[in-house]
XYZ file of C-alpha atoms in Angstrom:
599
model
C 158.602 167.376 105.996
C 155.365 165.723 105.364
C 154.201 166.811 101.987
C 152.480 164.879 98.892
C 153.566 168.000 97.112
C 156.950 168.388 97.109
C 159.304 169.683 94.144
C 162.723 168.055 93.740
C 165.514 169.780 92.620
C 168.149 167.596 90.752
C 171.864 168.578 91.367
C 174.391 168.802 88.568
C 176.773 170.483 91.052
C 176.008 174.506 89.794
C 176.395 176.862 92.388
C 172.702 177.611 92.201
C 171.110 174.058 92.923
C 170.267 175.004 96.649
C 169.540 178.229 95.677
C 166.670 177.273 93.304
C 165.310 175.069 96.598
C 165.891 178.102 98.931
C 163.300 180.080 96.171
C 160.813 177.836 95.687
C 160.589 177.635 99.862
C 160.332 181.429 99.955
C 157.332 180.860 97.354
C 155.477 178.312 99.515
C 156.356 174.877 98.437
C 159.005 172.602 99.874
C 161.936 171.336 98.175
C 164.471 168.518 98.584
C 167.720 168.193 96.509
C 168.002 164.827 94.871
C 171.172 163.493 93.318
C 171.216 163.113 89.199
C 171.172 158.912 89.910
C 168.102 157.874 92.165
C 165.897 155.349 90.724
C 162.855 156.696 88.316
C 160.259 155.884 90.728
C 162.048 158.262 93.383
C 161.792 160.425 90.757
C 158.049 160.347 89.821
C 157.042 160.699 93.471
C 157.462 164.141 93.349
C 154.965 166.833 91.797
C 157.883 168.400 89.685
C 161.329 168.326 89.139
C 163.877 170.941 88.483
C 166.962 170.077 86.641
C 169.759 172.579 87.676
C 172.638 173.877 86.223
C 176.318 172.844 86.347
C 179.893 173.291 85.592
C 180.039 170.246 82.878
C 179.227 170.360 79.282
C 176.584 167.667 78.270
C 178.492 166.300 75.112
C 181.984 166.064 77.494
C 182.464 162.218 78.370
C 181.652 161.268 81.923
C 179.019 164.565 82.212
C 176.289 163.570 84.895
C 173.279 162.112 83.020
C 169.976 161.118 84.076
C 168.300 157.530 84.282
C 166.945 156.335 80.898
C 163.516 156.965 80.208
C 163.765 160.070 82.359
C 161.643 162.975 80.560
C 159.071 160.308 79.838
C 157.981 161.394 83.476
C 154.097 162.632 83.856
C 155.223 164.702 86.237
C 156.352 168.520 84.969
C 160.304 169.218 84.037
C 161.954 172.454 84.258
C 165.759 172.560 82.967
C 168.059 175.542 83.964
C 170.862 176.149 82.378
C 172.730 172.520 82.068
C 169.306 171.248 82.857
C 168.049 172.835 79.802
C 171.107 171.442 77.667
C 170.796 167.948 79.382
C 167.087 167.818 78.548
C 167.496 169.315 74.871
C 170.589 166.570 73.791
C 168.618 163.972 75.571
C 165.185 164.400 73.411
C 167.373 164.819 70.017
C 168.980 168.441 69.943
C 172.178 169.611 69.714
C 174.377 171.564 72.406
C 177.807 173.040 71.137
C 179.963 175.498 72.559
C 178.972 178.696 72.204
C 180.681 181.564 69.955
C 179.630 184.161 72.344
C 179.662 183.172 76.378
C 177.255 184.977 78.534
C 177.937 185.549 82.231
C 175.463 188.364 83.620
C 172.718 190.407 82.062
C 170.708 189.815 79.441
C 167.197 191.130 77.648
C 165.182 188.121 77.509
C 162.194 188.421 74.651
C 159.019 186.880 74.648
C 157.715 185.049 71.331
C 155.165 183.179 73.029
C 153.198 184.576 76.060
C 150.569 181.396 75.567
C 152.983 179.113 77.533
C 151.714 178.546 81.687
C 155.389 179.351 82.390
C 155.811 182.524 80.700
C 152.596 184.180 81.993
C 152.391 187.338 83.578
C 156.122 187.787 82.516
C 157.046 191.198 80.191
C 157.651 190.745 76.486
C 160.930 192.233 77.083
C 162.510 191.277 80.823
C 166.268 191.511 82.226
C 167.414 187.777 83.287
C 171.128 186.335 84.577
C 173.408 184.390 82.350
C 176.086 182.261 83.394
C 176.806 179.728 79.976
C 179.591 178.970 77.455
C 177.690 176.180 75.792
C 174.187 176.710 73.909
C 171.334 174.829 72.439
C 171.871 175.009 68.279
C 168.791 172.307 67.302
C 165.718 172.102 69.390
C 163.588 168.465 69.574
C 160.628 167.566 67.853
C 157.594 169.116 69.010
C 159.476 171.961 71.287
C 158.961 175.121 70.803
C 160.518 178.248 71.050
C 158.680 180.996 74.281
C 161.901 183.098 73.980
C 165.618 184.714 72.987
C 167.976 186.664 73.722
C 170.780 188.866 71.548
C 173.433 185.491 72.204
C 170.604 183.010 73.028
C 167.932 181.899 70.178
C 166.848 179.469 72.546
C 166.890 180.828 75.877
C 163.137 179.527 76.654
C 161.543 176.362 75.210
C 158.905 174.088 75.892
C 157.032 170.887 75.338
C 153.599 171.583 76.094
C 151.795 168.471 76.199
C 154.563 166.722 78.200
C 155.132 170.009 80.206
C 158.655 169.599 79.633
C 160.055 173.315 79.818
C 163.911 174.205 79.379
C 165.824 177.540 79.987
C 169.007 178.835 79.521
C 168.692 182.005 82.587
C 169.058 181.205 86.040
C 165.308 182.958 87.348
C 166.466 182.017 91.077
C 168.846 184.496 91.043
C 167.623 188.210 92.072
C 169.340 189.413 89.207
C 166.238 187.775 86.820
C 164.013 190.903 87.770
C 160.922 188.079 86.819
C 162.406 185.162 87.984
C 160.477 184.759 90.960
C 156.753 184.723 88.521
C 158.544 182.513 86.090
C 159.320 180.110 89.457
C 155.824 180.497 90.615
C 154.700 179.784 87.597
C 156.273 176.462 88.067
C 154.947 176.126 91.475
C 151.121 176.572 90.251
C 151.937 173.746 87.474
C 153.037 171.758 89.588
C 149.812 171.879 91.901
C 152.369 172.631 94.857
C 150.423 173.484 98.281
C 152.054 176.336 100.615
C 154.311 173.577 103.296
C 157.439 175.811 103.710
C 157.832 178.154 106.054
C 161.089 180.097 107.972
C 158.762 179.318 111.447
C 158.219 175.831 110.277
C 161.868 175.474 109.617
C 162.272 176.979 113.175
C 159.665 174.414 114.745
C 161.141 171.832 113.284
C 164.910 172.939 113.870
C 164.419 173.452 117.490
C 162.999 169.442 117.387
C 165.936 168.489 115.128
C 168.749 170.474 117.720
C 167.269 169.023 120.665
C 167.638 164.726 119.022
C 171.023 165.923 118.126
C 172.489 167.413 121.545
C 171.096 165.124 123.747
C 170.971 166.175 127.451
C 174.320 165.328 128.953
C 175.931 167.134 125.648
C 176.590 170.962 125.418
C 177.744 173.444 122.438
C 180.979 175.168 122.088
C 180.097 177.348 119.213
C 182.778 179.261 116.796
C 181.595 182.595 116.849
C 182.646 185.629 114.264
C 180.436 188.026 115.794
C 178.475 188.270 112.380
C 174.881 187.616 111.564
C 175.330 184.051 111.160
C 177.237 182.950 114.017
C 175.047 184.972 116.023
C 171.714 183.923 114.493
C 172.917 180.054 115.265
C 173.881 180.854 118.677
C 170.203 182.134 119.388
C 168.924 179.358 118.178
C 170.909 176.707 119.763
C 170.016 178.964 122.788
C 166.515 179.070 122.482
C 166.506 174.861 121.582
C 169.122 173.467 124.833
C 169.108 176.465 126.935
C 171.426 179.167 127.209
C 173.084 177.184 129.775
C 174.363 174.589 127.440
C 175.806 176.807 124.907
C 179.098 178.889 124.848
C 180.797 181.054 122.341
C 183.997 181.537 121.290
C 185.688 184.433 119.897
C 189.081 183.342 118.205
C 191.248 186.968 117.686
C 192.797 186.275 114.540
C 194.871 189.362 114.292
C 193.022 189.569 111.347
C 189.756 191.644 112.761
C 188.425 194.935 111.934
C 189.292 198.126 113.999
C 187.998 197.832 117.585
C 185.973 195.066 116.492
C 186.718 192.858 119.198
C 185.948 195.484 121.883
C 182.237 196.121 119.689
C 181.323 192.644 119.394
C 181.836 191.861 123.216
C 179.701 194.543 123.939
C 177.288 194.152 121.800
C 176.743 190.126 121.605
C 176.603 190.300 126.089
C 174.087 193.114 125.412
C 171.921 189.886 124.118
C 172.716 187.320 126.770
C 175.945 185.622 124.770
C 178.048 183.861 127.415
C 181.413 184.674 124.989
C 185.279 183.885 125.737
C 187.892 185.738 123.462
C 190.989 183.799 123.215
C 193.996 185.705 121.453
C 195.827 183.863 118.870
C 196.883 186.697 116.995
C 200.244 185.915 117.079
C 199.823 182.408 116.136
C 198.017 183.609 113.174
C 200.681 186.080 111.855
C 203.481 183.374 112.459
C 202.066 180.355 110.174
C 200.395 183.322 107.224
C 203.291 185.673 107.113
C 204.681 184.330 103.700
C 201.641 182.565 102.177
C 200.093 183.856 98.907
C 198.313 180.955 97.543
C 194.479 181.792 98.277
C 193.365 177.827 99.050
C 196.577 177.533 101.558
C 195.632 180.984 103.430
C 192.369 179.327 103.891
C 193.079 175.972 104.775
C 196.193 177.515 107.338
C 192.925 179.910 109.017
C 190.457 176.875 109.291
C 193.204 174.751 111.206
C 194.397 177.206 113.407
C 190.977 178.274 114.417
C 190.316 174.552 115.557
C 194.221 174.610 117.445
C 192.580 177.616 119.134
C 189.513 175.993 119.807
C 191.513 172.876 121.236
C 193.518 175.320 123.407
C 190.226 176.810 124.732
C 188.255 174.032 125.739
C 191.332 172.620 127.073
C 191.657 175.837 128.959
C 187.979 175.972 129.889
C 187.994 172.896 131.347
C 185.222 171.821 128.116
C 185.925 168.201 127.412
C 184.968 166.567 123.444
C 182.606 163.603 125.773
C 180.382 166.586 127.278
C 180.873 169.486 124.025
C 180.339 169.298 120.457
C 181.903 172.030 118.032
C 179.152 174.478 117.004
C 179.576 176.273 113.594
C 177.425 179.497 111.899
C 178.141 177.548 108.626
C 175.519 178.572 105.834
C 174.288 176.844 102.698
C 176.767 179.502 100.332
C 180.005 178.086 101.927
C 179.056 174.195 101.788
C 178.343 174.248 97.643
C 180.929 177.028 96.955
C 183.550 174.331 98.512
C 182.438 171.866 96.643
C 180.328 170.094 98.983
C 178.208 168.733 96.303
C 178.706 165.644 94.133
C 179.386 167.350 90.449
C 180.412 170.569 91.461
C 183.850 172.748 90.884
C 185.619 173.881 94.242
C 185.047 178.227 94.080
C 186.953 178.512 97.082
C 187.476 176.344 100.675
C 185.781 178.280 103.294
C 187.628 178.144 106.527
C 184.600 175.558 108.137
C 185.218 173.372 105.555
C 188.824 172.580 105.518
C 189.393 168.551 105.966
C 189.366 168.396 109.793
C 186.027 170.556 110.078
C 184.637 167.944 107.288
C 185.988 164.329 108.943
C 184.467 166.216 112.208
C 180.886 166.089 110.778
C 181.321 162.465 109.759
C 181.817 161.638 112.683
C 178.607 163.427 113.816
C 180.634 165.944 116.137
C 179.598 169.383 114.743
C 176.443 171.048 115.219
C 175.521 173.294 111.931
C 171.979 174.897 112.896
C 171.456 177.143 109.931
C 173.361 174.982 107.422
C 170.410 174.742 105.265
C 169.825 178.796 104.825
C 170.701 181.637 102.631
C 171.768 184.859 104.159
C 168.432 186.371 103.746
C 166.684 183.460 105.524
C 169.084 183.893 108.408
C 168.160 187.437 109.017
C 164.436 186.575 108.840
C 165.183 183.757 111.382
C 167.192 186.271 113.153
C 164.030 188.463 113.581
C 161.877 185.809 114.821
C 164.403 185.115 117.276
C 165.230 188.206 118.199
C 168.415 189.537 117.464
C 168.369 193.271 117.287
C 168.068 194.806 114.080
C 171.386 196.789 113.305
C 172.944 193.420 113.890
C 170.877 191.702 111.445
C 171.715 194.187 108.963
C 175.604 194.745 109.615
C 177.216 194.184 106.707
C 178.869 190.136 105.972
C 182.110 189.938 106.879
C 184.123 186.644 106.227
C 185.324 184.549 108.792
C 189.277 184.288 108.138
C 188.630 187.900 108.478
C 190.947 190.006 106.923
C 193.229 187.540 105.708
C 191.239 187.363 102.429
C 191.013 190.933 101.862
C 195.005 191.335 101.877
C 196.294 190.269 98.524
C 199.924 188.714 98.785
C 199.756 187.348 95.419
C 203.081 187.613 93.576
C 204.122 189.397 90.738
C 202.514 188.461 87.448
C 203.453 189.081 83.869
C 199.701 190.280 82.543
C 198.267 188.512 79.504
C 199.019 190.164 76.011
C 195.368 191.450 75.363
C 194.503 193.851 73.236
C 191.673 195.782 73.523
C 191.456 198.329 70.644
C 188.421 196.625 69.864
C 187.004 198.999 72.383
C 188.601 202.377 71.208
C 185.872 203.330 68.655
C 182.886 202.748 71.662
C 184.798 204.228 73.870
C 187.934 206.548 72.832
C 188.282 208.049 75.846
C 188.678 204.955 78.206
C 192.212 203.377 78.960
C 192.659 200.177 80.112
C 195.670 198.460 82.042
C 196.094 194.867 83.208
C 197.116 194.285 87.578
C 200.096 192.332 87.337
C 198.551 189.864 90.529
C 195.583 187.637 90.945
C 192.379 187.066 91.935
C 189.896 184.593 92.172
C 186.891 184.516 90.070
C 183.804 182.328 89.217
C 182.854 181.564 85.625
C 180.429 179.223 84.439
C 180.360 177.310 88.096
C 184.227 177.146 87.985
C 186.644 179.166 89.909
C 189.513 181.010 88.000
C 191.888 182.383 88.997
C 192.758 185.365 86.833
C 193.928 188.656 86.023
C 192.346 192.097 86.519
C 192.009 195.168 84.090
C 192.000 198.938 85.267
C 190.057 201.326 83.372
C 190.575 204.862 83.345
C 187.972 207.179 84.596
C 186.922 208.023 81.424
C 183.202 208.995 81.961
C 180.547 209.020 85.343
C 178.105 207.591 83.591
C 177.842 204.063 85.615
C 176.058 202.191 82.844
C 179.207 202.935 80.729
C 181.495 201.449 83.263
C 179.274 198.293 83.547
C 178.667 197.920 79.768
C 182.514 197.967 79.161
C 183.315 195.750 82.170
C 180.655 193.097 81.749
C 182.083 192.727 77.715
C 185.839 192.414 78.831
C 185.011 189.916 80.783
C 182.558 188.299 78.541
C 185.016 187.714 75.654
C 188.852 187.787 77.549
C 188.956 184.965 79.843
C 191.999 185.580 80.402
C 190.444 188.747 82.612
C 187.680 188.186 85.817
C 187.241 191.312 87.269
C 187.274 194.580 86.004
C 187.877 197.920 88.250
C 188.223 201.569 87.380
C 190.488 203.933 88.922
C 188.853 207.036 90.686
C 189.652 210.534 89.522
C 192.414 209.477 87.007
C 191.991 210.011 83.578
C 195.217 208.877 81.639
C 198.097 206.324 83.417
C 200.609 208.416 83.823
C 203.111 205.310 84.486
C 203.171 201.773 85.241
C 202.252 200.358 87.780
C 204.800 199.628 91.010
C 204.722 196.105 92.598
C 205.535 196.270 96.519
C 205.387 192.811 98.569
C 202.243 192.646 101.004
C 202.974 190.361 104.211
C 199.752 189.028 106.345
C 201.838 190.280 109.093
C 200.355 193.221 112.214
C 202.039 195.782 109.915
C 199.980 195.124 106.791
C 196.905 194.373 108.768
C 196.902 197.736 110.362
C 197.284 199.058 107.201
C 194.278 197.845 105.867
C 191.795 198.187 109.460
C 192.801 201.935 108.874
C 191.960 201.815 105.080
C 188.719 199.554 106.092
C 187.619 202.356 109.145
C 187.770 205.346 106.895
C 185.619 204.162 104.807
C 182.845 202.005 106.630
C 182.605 205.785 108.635
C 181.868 207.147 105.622
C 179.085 204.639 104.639
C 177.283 205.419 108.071
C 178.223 209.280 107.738
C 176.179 209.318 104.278
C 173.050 206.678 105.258
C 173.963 204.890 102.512
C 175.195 201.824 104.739
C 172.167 200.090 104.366
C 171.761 200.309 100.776
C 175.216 198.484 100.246
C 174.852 194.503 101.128
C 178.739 194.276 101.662
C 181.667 196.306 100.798
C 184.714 193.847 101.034
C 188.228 197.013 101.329
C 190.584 195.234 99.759
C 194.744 195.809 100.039
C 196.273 195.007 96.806
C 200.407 194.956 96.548
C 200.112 197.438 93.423
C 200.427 201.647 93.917
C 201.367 204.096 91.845
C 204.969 204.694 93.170
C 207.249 203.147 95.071
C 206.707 201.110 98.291
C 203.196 202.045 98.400
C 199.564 200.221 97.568
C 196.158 200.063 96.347
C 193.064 199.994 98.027
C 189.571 198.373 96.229
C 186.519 198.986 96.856
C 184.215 196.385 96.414
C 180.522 197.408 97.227
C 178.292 194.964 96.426
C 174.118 194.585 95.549
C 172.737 190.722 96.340
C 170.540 189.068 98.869
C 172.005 185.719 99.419
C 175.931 185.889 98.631
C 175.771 183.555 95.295
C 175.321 186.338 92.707
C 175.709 190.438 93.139
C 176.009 193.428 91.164
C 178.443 195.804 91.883
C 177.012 198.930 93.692
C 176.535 202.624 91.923
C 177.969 204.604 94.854
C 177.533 208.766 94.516
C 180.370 210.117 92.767
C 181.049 212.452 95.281
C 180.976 210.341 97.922
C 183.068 208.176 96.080
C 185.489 211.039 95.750
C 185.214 211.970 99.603
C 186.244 207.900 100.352
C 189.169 208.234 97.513
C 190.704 211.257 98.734
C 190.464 210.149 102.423
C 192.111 207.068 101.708
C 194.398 208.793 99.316
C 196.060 210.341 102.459
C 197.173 207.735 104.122
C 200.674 207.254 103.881
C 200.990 203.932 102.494
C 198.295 204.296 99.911
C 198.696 205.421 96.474
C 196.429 204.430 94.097
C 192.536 203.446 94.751
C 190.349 201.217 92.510
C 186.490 200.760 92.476
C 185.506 197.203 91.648
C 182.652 196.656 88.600
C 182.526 193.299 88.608
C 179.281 191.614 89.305
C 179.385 188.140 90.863
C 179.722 185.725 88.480
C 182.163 186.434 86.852
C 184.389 187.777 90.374
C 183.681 185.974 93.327
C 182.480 189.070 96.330
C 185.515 188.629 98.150
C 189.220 188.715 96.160
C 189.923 185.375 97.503
């Protein structure tokens, strides 16, 4: 990109470092992510810098630093999160571990409305926390813009060096100003307008067509979801439709009837698709496997034995085909594809074959620089239909991660009486299995507490939710059982298997209620709803069911959705009446500190 105004974005290995670039694009400017270690003059080439935020702590030894002499740039600074921390010890504060951690809302206040970053924001606006340390001592000469209940100095600056430091994340949706605070940012930097999704397409069609020279054709991976199909268009519309093919690997693991939808639909727009059925391969090598990493890394290598098998079959050999992949920015830095950053989880195109593959220059990633809601607006310039650009995520191991085989746990002794005098009338239980989390740009892997249905007031469930998690660790997610008001009994632990059984179990859980969503309209106002089979019911040799409707634009932080009671009641009884089904759960988690999916 040819731009004498470009903003760089310095990665400390958060979860949010591309995300930050992908929001300044959408505002105009163009961004590049820079490593924490280039030279100072790579540094002051660039008409701002953002500092992003990480999983270290800034006083740990060996936490990334920056080059000495760094914030005596001219250029302007803005520190998120770690940035902010990094920039505040650097200059003379102090950064200690903080009494209270914050990971999700939070009222930010506004002491100083002077500053160029906080204009046009509310004295009073919701922003996104994700921090265990804080800032206790500011500089010399900073001062204080704003707080928050946990945060005295959430917002600081420096104004003569324009050296500005935060403790929110404002990239995330979830900052309801963010996006002015950013363009804020933009405007002091003296940024001009060089980022576009058509420029990226110009550019990518230029980019697709130096990488697959003629001579070389795609074999692309194909899940039949927005991504996979948004790359094939595009490696369609750079090579010609000729020189790209897709495959559809049955897992075993796929929705009801999905394979028989997706080959309709995706030949209704010109995919040349093969479906090869492994689906008994699958359930051989998963059957006994708990461990969420394993599951993942078994799915990523069996999809390439299947892909092996199928060009084999199709007579595609590796000197004419490269391996084609639907990969997007979320599953690269939530594998820890970044220097400094904490492995979330391995996505299946990321396992180590998939990665020695792209050394060697042998995979094609077309979209691997977008966010979900970029693909669907590159989807619409290339055409894809719009009820596919809206269909709901679905993951690419498929069902596999929504089937919960962890084994039995003993849960933590927590007490939570602290909560009796807000709220008497809620009871809360601990799962006795697993799930992944994300806290502070770490993944955990942790238990999960059921509250009672104690009141339909939504904002009660969230309030008591979002402060478990905030002060037991021990606990990263929080659900609430549907229509029961007092635990009668314990709860039963039956085995799951990834086997056909189980799986059928859960596309007939997962049908009744994605008919539901489209019977009610409400499909549309739900971003994803992961069903999720859990080895816990409420009698013998039966199981749960969560729900796990979701709010976000871009997959890296969500809120959990506030679905009509009665709806909700419709989908619990439904499900309720299955025969293996016992006990149903309603997810209130937002993402961090739960991950979307359960693995």
């Amino acid at each position: 990109m040819k731009s004498d105004k470009k903003i760089a974005v310095v990665d400390f290995g958060g979860q949010y470092a591309h995300l930050i670039a992908s929001r300044i694009r959408r505002l105009g400017a163009y961004t590049e992510i820079l490593s924490n270690e280039e030279p100072l003059s790579v540094y002051e080439s660039y008409a701002g810098i953002i500092l992003s935020g990480g999983p270290s702590s800034v006083y740990e030894t060996g936490a990334p630093q920056l080059p000495s002499g760094f914030f005596n740039t001219s250029v302007p600074v803005l520190g998120i999160c770690y940035g902010h921390q990094l920039m505040m010890r650097a200059l003379g504060g102090e950064v200690v571990s903080a009494n209270t951690k914050e990971y999700g809302p939070a009222i930010l206040e506004i002491e100083n409305a002077n500053s160029e970053l906080s204009k046009s924001l509310s004295l009073k606006t919701k922003v996104w926390m994700s921090h265990g340390d804080e800032v206790v001592r500011l500089p010399n000469d900073f001062q204080v813009i704003a707080q928050s209940d946990h945060c005295r100095y959430a917002f600081v600056s420096h104004t003569s060096k324009k050296l500005y430091g935060i403790q929110f994340h404002p990239e995330v949706t979830h900052s309801e100003e963010g996006e002015i605070l950013l363009k804020n940012f933009v405007e002091l930097c003296g940024a001009s307008a060089t980022w576009s999704i058509s420029q990226f397409l110009e550019e990518q069609i230029q980019t697709l067509q130096n990488k697959v020279p003629s001579g070389k054709n795609v074999f692309l991976l194909v899940s039949g979801g927005v991504d996979s199909s948004v790359a094939y268009l595009l490696l369609a519309k750079a090579l010609g439709k000729d020189r790209v093919k897709g495959l559809l690997v049955d897992t075993g693991f796929m929705r009801k009837n999905e394979v028989k939808d997706l080959m309709d639909n995706l030949h209704q727009v010109g995919f040349d698709l093969t479906v090869w059925d492994e689906s008994e391969v699958f359930y051989k090598h998963l059957q006994n496997e708990f461990e969420p990493e394993k599951k993942r890394r078994i799915v990523g290598d069996l999809f390439l034995e299947a892909q092996g098998k199928a060009t084999t079959s199709l007579g595609l050999d590796a000197e004419h085909w490269l391996l084609g992949q639907g990969t997007i920015y979320p599953d690269t830095i939530e594998s820890g594809g970044t220097k400094h950053s904490h492995k979330i989880k391995t996505h299946h195109n990321r396992v180590p074959q998939i990665e020695a593959l792209i050394r060697e220059g042998k995979i094609v990633e077309p979209i691997a620089d977008l966010y979900k809601d970029e693909v669907r607006d590159l989807g619409r310039k290339l055409g894809l239909p719009e009820r596919w650009i809206e269909r709901h995520p679905f993951p690419g191991p498929g069902l596999v991660v929504r089937m919960i085989v962890s084994p039995k746990t003993n849960p933590p002794p927590i007490d939570f009486a602290v909560w009796n005098n807000k709220f008497p009338k809620a009871e809360i239980k601990i799962l006795p299995i697993l799930s992944v989390g994300v806290q502070g740009d770490q993944r955990s892997y942790a238990h999960c507490a059921v509250l009672s249905d104690f009141t339909s007031d939504w904002k009660e469930l969230d309030q008591l939710s979002v402060e478990i998690t905030n002060t037991k660790k021990e606990i990263n997610r929080v659900v609430f059982a549907p229509g029961i008001t007092h635990f009668e009994r314990e709860f039963f632990y039956t085995k799951l298997s990834l086997d056909k059984e189980h799986s059928d179990i859960l596309r007939e859980a997962d049908a009744i209620v994605n008919q539901i969503l489209y019977e009610e309209s409400i499909h549309n106002e739900i971003w994803q709803m992961p069903v999720v089979l859990v080895p816990v019911g409420l009698r013998e040799n039966s199981y749960g069911v969560v729900l796990r409707p979701v709010e976000s634009t871009e997959a890296m932080t969500a809120n959990f959705y506030q679905m009509n009671r009665n709806i909700l009641s419709q989908i619990t009884n439904k499900l309720l009446n299955l025969p293996s089904i016992s006990l149903v759960m309603y997810d209130l988690t937002h993402k961090p500190p739960g991950t979307i999916e359960w693995e």
